mmCIF file of C-alpha atoms and ligand atoms in Angstrom:
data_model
loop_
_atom_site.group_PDB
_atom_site.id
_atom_site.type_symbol
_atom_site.label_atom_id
_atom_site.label_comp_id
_atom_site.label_asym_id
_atom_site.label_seq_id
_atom_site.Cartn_x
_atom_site.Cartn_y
_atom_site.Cartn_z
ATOM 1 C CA UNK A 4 -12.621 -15.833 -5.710
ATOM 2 C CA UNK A 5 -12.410 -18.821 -3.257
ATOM 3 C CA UNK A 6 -13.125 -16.795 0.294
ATOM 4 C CA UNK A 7 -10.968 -19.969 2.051
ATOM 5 C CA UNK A 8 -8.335 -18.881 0.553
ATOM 6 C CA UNK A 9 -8.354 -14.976 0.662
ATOM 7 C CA UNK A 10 -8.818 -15.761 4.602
ATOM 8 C CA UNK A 11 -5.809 -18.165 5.044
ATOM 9 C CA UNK A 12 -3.873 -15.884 3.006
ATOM 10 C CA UNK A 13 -4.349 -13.057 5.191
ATOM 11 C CA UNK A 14 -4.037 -15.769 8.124
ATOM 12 C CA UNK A 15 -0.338 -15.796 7.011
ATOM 13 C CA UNK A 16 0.104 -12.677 6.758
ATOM 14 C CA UNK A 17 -1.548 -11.796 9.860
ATOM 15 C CA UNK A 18 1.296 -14.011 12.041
ATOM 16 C CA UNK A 19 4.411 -13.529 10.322
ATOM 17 C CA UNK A 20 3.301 -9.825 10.824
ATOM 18 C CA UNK A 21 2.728 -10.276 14.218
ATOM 19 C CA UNK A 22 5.873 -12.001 14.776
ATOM 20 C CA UNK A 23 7.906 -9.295 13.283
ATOM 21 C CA UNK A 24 6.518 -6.548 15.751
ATOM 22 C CA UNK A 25 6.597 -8.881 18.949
ATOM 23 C CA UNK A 26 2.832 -8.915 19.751
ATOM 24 C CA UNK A 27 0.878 -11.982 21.093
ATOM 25 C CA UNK A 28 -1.973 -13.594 18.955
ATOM 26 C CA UNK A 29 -3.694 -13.364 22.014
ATOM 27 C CA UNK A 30 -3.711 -9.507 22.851
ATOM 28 C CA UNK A 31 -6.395 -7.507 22.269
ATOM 29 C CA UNK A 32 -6.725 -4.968 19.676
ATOM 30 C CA UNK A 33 -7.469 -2.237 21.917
ATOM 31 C CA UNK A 34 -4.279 -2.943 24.346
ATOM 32 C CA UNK A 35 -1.407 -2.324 21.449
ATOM 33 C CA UNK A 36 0.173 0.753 22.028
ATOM 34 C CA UNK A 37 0.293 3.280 19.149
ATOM 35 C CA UNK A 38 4.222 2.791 19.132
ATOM 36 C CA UNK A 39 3.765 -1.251 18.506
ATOM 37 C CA UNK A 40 0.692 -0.777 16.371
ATOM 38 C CA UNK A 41 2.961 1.555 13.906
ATOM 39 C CA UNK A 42 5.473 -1.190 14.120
ATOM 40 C CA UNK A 43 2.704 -3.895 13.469
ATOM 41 C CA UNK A 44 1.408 -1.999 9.996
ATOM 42 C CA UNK A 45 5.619 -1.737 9.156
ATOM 43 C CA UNK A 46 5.713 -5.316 9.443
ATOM 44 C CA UNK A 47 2.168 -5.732 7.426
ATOM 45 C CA UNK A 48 3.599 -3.896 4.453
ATOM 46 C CA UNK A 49 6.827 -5.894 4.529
ATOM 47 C CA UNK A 50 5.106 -9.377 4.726
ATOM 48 C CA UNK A 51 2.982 -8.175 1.823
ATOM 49 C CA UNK A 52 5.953 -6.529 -0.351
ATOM 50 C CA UNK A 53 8.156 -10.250 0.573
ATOM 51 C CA UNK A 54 4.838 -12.170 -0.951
ATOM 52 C CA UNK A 55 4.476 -9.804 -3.849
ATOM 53 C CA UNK A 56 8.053 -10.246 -4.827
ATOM 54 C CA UNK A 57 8.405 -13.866 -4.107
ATOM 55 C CA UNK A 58 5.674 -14.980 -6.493
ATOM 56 C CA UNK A 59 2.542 -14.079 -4.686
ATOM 57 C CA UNK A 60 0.044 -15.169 -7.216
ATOM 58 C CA UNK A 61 1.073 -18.744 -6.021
ATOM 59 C CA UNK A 62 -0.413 -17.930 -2.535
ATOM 60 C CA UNK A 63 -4.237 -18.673 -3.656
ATOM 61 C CA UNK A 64 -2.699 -22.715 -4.160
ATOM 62 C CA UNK A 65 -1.580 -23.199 -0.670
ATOM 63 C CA UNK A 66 -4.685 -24.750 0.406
ATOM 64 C CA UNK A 67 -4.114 -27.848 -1.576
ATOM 65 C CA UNK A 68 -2.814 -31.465 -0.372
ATOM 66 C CA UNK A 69 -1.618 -30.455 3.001
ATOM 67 C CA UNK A 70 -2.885 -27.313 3.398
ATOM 68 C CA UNK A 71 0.434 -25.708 3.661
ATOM 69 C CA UNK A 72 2.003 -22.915 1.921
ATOM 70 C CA UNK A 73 3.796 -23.634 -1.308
ATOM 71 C CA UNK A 74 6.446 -21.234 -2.412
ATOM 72 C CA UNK A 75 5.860 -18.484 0.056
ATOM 73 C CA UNK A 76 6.289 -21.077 2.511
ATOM 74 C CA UNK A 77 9.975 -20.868 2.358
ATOM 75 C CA UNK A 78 10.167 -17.194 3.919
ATOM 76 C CA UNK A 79 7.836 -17.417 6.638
ATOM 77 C CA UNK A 80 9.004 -17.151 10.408
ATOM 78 C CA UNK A 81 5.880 -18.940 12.251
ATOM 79 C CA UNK A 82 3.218 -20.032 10.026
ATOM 80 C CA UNK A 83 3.277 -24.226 9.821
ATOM 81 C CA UNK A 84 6.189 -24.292 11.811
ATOM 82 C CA UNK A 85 4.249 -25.117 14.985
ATOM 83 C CA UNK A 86 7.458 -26.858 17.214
ATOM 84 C CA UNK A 87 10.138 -26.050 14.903
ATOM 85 C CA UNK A 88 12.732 -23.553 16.283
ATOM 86 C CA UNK A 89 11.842 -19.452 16.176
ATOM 87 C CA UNK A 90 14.328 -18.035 13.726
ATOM 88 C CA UNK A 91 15.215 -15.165 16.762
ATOM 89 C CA UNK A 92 15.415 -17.248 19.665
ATOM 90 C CA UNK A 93 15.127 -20.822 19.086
ATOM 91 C CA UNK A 94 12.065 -21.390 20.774
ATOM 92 C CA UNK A 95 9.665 -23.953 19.717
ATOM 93 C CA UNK A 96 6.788 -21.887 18.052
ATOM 94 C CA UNK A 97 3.530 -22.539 18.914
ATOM 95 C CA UNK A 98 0.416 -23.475 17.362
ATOM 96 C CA UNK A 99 -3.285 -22.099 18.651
ATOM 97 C CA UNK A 100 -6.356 -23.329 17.102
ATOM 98 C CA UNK A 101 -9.811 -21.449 17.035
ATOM 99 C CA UNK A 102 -12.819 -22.696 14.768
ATOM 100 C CA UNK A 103 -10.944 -23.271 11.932
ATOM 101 C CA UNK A 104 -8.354 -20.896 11.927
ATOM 102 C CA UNK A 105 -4.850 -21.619 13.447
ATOM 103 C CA UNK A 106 -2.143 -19.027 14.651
ATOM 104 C CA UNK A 107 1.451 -19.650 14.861
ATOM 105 C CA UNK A 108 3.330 -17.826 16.788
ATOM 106 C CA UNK A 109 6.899 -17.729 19.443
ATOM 107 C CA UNK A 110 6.044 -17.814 22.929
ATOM 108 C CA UNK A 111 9.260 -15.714 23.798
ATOM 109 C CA UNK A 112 9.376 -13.071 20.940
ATOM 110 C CA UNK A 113 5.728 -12.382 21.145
ATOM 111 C CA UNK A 114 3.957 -10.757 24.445
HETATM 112 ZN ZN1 ZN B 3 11.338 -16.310 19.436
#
């Protein structure tokens, strides 16, 4: 299995989930409260169940041409959609780069 693509899968995963329980890229592990860490693993499962249902088998091909997410793609909140509007609040979402791993997420929603 192509270990690129198990970690950008779980990249996407990682910041729509993160979206959907309002926590910041940024924070660290240890300073999520137990009520927004439940929330967080809610979120986790749904991202996964949306994938699963939507075809997720297609999710090892989104590293081709653009490196963008194919058919998943259409669902997701903040991945690639650095400066397009946050489906809550409108805000442009942001786009962070580390190595070689990006995170997208709304500068509003997310604290
Ligand atoms: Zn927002």
């Amino acid at each position: 299995m192509d270990s690129h693509a198990v970690a950008g899968v779980g990249n996407i995963y990682a910041n729509e989930a993160l979206f959907l329980s309002g926590i910041h890229p940024a924070r660290p592990a240890g300073r999520i409260s137990q009520q927004r860490y439940d929330k967080l693993v809610t979120a986790l499962k749904r991202v996964l169940n949306d994938a699963i249902r939507q075809g997720g088998t297609t999710l090892r091909d989104f590293t081709s041409g653009d490196g963008k997410p194919g058919y998943f793609q259409q669902s997701l909140s903040v991945y690639a959609r650095q400066g397009k509007p946050c489906p809550v609040c409108t805000t442009p979402i942001r786009e962070t780069r580390n190595a070689q791993r990006s995170t997208f997420y709304c500068p509003r929603c997310q604290r």
